[in-house]
Coordinates of C-alpha atoms and ligand atoms in Angstrom, one line a residue:
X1 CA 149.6 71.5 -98.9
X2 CA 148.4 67.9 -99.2
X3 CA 148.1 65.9 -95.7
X4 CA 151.2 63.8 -95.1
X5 CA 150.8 60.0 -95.8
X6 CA 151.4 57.9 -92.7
X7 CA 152.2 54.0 -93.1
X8 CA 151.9 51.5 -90.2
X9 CA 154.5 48.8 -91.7
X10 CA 154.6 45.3 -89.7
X11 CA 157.7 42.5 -90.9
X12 CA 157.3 38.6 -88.9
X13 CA 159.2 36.9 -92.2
X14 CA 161.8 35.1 -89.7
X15 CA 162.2 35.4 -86.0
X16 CA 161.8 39.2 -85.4
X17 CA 158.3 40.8 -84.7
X18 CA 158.8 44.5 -85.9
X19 CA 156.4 47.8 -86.5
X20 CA 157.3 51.4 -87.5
X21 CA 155.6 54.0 -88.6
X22 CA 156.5 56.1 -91.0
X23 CA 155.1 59.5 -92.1
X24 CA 156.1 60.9 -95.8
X25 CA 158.9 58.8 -96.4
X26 CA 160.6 59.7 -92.8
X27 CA 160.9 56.8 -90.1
X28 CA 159.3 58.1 -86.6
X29 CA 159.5 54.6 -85.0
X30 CA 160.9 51.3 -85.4
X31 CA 160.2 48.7 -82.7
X32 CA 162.4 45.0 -82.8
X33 CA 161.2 42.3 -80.7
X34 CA 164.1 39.7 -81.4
X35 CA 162.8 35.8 -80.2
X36 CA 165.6 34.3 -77.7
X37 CA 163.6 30.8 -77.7
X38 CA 165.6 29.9 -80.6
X39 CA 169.1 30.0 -79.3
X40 CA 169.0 26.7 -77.7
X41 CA 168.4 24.6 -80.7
X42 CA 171.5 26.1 -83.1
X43 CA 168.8 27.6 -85.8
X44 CA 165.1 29.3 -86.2
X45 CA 162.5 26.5 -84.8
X46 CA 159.7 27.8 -87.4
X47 CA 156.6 26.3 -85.2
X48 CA 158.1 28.2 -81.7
X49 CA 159.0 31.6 -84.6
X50 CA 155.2 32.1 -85.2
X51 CA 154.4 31.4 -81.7
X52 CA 156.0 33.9 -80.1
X53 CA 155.3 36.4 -83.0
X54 CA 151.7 35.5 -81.8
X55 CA 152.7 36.9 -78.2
X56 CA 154.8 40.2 -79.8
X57 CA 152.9 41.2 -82.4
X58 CA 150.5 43.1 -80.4
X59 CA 153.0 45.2 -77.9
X60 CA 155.3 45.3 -80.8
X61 CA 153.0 47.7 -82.7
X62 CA 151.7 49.1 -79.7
X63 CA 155.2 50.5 -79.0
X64 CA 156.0 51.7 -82.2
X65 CA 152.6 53.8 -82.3
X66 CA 153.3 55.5 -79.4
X67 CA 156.4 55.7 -80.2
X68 CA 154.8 57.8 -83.4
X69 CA 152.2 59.3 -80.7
X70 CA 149.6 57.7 -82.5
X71 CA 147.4 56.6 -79.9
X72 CA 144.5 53.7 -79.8
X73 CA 142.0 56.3 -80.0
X74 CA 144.2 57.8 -83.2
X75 CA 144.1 55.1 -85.8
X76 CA 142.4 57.2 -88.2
X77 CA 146.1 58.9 -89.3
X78 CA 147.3 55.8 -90.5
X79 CA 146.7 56.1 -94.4
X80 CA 147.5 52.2 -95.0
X81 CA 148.7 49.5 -93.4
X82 CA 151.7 47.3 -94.5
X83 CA 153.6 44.1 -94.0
X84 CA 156.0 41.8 -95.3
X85 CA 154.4 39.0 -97.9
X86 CA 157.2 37.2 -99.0
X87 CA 159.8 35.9 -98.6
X88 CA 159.7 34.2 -95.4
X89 CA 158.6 31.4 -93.3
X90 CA 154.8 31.0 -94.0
X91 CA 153.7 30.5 -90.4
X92 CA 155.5 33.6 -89.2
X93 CA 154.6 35.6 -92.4
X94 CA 150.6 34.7 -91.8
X95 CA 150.8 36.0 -88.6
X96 CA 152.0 39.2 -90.0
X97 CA 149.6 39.1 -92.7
X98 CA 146.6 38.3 -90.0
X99 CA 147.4 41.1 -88.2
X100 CA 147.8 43.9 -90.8
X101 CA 144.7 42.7 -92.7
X102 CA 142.4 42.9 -89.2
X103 CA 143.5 46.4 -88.9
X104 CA 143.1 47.2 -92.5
X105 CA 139.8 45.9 -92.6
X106 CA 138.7 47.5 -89.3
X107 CA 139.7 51.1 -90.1
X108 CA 138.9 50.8 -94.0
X109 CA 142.2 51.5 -95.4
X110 CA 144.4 50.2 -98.1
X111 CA 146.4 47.2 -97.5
X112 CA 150.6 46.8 -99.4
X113 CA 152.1 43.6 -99.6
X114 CA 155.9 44.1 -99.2
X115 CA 158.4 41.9 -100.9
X116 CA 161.2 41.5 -98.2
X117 CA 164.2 41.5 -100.2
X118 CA 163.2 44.7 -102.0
X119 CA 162.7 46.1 -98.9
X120 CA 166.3 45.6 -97.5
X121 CA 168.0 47.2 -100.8
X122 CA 165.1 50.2 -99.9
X123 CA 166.1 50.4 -96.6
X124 CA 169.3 52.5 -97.8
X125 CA 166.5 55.0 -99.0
X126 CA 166.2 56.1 -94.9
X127 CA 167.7 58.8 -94.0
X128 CA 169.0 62.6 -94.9
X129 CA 172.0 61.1 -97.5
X130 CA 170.3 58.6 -100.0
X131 CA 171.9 56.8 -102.9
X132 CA 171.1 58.5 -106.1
X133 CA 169.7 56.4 -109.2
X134 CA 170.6 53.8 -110.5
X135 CA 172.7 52.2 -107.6
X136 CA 173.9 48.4 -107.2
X137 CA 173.1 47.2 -103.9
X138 CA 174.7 44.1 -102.5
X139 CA 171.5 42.2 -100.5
X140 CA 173.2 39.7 -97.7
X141 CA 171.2 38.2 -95.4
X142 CA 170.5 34.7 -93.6
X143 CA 168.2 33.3 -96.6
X144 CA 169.8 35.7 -99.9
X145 CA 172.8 36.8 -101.4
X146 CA 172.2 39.0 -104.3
X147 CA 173.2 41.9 -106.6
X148 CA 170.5 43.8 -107.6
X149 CA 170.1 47.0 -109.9
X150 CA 168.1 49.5 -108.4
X151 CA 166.5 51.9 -111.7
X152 CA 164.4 53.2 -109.0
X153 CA 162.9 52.3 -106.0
X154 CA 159.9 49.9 -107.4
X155 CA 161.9 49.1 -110.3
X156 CA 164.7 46.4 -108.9
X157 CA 166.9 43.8 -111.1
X158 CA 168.8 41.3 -109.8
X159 CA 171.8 40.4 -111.8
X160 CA 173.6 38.4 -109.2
X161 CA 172.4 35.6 -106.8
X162 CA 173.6 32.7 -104.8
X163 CA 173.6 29.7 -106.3
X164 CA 173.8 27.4 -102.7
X165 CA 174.1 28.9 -99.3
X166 CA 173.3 32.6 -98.7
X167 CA 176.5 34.7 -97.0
X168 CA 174.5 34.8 -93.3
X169 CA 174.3 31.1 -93.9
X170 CA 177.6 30.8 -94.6
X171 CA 178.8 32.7 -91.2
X172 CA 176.5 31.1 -89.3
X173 CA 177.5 27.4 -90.7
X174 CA 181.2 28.2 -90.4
X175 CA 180.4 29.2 -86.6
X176 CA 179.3 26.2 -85.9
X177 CA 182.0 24.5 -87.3
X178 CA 183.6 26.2 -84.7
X179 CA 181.4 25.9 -81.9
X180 CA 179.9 28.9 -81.7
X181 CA 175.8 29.5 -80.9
X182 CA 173.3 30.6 -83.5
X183 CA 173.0 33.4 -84.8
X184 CA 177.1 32.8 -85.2
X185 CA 177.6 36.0 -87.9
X186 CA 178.0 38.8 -85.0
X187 CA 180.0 36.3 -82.9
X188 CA 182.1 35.2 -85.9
X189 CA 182.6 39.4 -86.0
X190 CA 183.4 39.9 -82.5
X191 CA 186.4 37.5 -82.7
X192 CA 187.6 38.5 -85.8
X193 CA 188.3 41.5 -84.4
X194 CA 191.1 40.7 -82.5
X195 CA 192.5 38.0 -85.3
X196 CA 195.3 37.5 -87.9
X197 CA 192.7 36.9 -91.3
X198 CA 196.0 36.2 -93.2
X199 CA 196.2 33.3 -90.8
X200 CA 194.2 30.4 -92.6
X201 CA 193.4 29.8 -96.4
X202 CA 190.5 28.7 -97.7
X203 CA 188.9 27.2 -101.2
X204 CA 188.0 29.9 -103.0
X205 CA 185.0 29.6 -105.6
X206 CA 185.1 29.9 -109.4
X207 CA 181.9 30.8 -110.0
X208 CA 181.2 32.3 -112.9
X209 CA 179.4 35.8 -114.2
X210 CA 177.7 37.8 -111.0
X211 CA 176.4 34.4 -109.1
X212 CA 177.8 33.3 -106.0
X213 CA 178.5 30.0 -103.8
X214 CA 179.2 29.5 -100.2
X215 CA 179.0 25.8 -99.9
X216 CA 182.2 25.0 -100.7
X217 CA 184.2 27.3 -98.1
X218 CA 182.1 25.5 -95.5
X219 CA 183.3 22.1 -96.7
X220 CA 187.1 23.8 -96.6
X221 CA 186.4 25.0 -93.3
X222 CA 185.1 21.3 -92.4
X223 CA 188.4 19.4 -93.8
X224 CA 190.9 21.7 -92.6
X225 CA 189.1 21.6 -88.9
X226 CA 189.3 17.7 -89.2
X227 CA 192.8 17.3 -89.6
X228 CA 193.6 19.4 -85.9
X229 CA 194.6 18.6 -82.8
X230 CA 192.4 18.8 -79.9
X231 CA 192.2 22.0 -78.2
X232 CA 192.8 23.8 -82.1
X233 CA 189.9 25.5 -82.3
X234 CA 190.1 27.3 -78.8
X235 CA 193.9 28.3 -79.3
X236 CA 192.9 29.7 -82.6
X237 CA 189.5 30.9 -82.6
X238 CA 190.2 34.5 -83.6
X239 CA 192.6 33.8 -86.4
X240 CA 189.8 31.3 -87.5
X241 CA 186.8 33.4 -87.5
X242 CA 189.3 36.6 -88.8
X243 CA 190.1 34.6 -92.0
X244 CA 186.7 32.7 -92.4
X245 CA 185.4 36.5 -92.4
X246 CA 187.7 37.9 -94.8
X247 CA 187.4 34.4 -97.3
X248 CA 183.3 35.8 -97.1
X249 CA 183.9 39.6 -97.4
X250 CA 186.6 38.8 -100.4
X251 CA 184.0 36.4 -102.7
X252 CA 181.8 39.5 -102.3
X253 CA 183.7 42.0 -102.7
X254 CA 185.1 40.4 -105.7
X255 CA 181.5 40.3 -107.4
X256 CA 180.6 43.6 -106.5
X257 CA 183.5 45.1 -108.5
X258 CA 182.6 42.8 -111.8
X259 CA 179.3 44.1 -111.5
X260 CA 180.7 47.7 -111.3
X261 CA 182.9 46.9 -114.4
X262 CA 179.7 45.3 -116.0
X263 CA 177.0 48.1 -115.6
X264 CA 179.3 51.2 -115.0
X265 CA 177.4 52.2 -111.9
X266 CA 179.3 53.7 -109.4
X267 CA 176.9 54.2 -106.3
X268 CA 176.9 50.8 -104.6
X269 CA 174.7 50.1 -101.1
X270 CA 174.9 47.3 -99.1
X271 CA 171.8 45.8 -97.3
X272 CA 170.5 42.5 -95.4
X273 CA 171.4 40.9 -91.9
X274 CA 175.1 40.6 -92.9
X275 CA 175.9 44.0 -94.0
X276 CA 176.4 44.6 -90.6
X277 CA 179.5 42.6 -90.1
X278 CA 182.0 45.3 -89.8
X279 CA 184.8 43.4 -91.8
X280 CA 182.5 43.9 -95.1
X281 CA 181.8 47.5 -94.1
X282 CA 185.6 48.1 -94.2
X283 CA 186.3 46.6 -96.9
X284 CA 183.5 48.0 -98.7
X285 CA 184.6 51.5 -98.3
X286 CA 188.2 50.9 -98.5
X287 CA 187.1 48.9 -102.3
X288 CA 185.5 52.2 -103.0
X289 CA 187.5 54.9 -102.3
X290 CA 190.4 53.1 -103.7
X291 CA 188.0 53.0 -107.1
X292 CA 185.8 56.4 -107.1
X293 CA 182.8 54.7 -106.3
X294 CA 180.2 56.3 -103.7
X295 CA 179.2 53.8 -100.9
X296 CA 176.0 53.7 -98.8
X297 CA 175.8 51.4 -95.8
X298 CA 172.3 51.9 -93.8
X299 CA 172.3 52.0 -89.8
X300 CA 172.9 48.8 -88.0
X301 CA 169.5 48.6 -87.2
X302 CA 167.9 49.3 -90.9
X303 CA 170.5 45.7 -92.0
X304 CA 168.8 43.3 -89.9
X305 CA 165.2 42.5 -90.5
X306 CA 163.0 45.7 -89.5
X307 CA 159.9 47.2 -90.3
X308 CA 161.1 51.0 -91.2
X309 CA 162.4 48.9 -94.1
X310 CA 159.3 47.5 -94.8
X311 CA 157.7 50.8 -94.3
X312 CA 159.6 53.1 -96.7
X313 CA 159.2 50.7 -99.5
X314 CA 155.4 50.8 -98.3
X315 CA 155.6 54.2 -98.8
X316 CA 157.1 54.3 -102.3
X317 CA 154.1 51.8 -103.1
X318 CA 151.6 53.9 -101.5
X319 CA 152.7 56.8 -104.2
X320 CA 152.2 53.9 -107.3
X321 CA 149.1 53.2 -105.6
X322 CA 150.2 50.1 -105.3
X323 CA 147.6 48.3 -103.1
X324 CA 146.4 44.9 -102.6
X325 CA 143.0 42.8 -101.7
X326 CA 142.3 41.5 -98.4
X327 CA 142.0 38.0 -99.7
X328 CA 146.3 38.1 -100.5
X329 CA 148.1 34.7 -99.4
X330 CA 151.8 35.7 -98.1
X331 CA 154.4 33.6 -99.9
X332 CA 157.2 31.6 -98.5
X333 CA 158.7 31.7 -101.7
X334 CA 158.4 34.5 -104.1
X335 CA 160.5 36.2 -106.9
X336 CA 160.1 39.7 -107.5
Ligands
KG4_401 O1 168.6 40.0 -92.9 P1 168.7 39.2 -91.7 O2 168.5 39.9 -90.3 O3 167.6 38.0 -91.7 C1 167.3 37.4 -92.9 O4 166.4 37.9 -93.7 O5 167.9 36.3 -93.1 O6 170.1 38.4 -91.7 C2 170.4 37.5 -90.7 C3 171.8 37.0 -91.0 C4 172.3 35.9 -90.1 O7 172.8 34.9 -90.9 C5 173.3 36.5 -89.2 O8 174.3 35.6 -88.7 C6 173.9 37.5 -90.1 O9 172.8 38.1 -90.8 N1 174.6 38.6 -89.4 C7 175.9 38.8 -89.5 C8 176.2 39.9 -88.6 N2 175.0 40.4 -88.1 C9 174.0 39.6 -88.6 N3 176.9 38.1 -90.2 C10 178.1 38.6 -90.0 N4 178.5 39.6 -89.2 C11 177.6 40.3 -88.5 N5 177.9 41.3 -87.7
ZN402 ZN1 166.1 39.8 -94.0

């Protein structure tokens, strides 16, 4: 029997410091440091985001290797080290990079650059009941909205993208709007709970083919808050944030089923920070059992940024022998 292949996986793209550690394709830890120090200024402050990755990164992956009871004294296990090289901010990606490149170089093993946007559609690879290839996977997050085509898992296509504002953007401007801290997607969630989403109509885009925009509904959001009263917006904050959320869920779920009616695929994932908002997940479900189509929506704690995502698609990598020198830049911007 061949000797299992352990991957130490490290992601610092945006304001979380994460490790896990991941032996044959099974996660045995995933540690989240999440940076409060942002709150205060309404959106990511990138110099204070690499800072305090500076202070986590260390504990971060301490905890996630004895989490793995790997100890100090253990390292030699680890068959490579990982970590996320694009997309990101660069000053929190380098400090990710740093740090998985010291420890590559001190205990001589391969080093995998991770591309984080492939890594959230893999993330729906964790776990006992995996999609099955080829699956469509709608990618959400704070800085992407995408449909991609999964073939298999290094072999990703994205037919679909945001031309403007990502969908986590689009939450999180719209919660402003309405007063609401940053991150304002979970809180935008929590009150739509409780609301009427039939209540207020917004613009809805014509864009065309499998692309997306958000900028508008924001504006919509903008004008119709304009013309209120005083006092509107706390009379009516969960009717607002029920039908901002289902104006979002609906311009995705409406792509997602062109896409189905385009490829013929029938296994659709969702991935990325906003797959976690539980109006999409209903609606996701409800879309496909109403259609035949088998959907896959990973753990709350595999859709925000992680490292076990980063790790299984390290792993996939490791397999393709997919490895990179120690001299690779990280990327702030980088297509796939
Ligand atoms: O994937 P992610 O953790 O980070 C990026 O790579 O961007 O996504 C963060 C985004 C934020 O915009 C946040 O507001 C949104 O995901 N988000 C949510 C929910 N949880 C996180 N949006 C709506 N509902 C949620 N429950
Ligand atoms: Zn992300």
């Amino acid at each position: 029997m061949s000797k299992p292949v352990t991957i130490l996986a490290i992601e610092s793209s945006c304001d979380e410091t994460s490790a896990s550690v991941c032996v044959d394709g099974k996660i045995i830890s995933n540690y989240i440091a999440n940076q409060s120090v942002h709150e205060q200024y309404g959106g990511v402050v990138p110099e204070l985001a690499s800072r305090a990755h500076m202070q986590n990164i260390v504990p971060v992956v301490d905890q996630a290797l004895s989490a793995a009871h790997i100890s100090r004294n253990d390292l030699s296990v680890i068959d490579a080290i990982a970590f996320t090289q694009a997309p990101g901010l660069i000053g929190s990606l380098l400090v990710g990079a740093q740090f998985a490149k010291s420890m590559a170089l001190a205990l001589n093993k391969p080093l995998i650059g991770v591309h984080h946007m492939q890594a959230h559609v893999l993330a729906n690879l964790i776990g006992d009941n995996p999609p099955s290839f080829p699956f469509l996977c709608l990618t959400v997050s704070g800085g992407h909205t995408q449909i991609v085509l999964a073939h298999s898992p290094l072999q990703l296509e994205v037919i679909g993208e945001t031309i403007d504002d990502a969908a986590g953007e689009a939450f999180d401007k719209t919660a402003k709007l309405l007063g609401l801290p940053y991150p304002g997607g979970p809180l935008v969630d929590l009150h739509a709970k409780t609301g009427n989403p039939k209540a207020f109509s917004f613009a809805e885009p014509q864009i065309p083919e499998l692309n997306f925009s958000f900028s508008g509904l924001k504006t919509s959001v903008l004008y119709f808050l304009q013309k209120q009263e005083p006092g509107f917006i706390e009379q009516h904050l969960n009717d607002l944030c029920a039908s901002v959320q289902y104006a979002i869920v609906n311009i995705l779920i409406k792509k997602i089923k062109k896409a189905v009616q385009q490829t013929g695929i029938k296994n659709i994932c969702i991935a990325g920070g906003v797959s976690a908002n539980s109006g999409l997940r209903s609606a996701l479900q409800e879309t496909g059992e109403k259609l035949g189509w088998k959907t896959y929506i990973p753990v709350f704690e595999y859709c925000t940024d992680n490292a076990a995502m980063i790790a299984i698609t390290a792993h996939y990598k490791f397999l393709d022998q997919q490895f990179i020198d120690l001299d690779a830049s990280p990327s702030a911007r980088a297509t796939w």
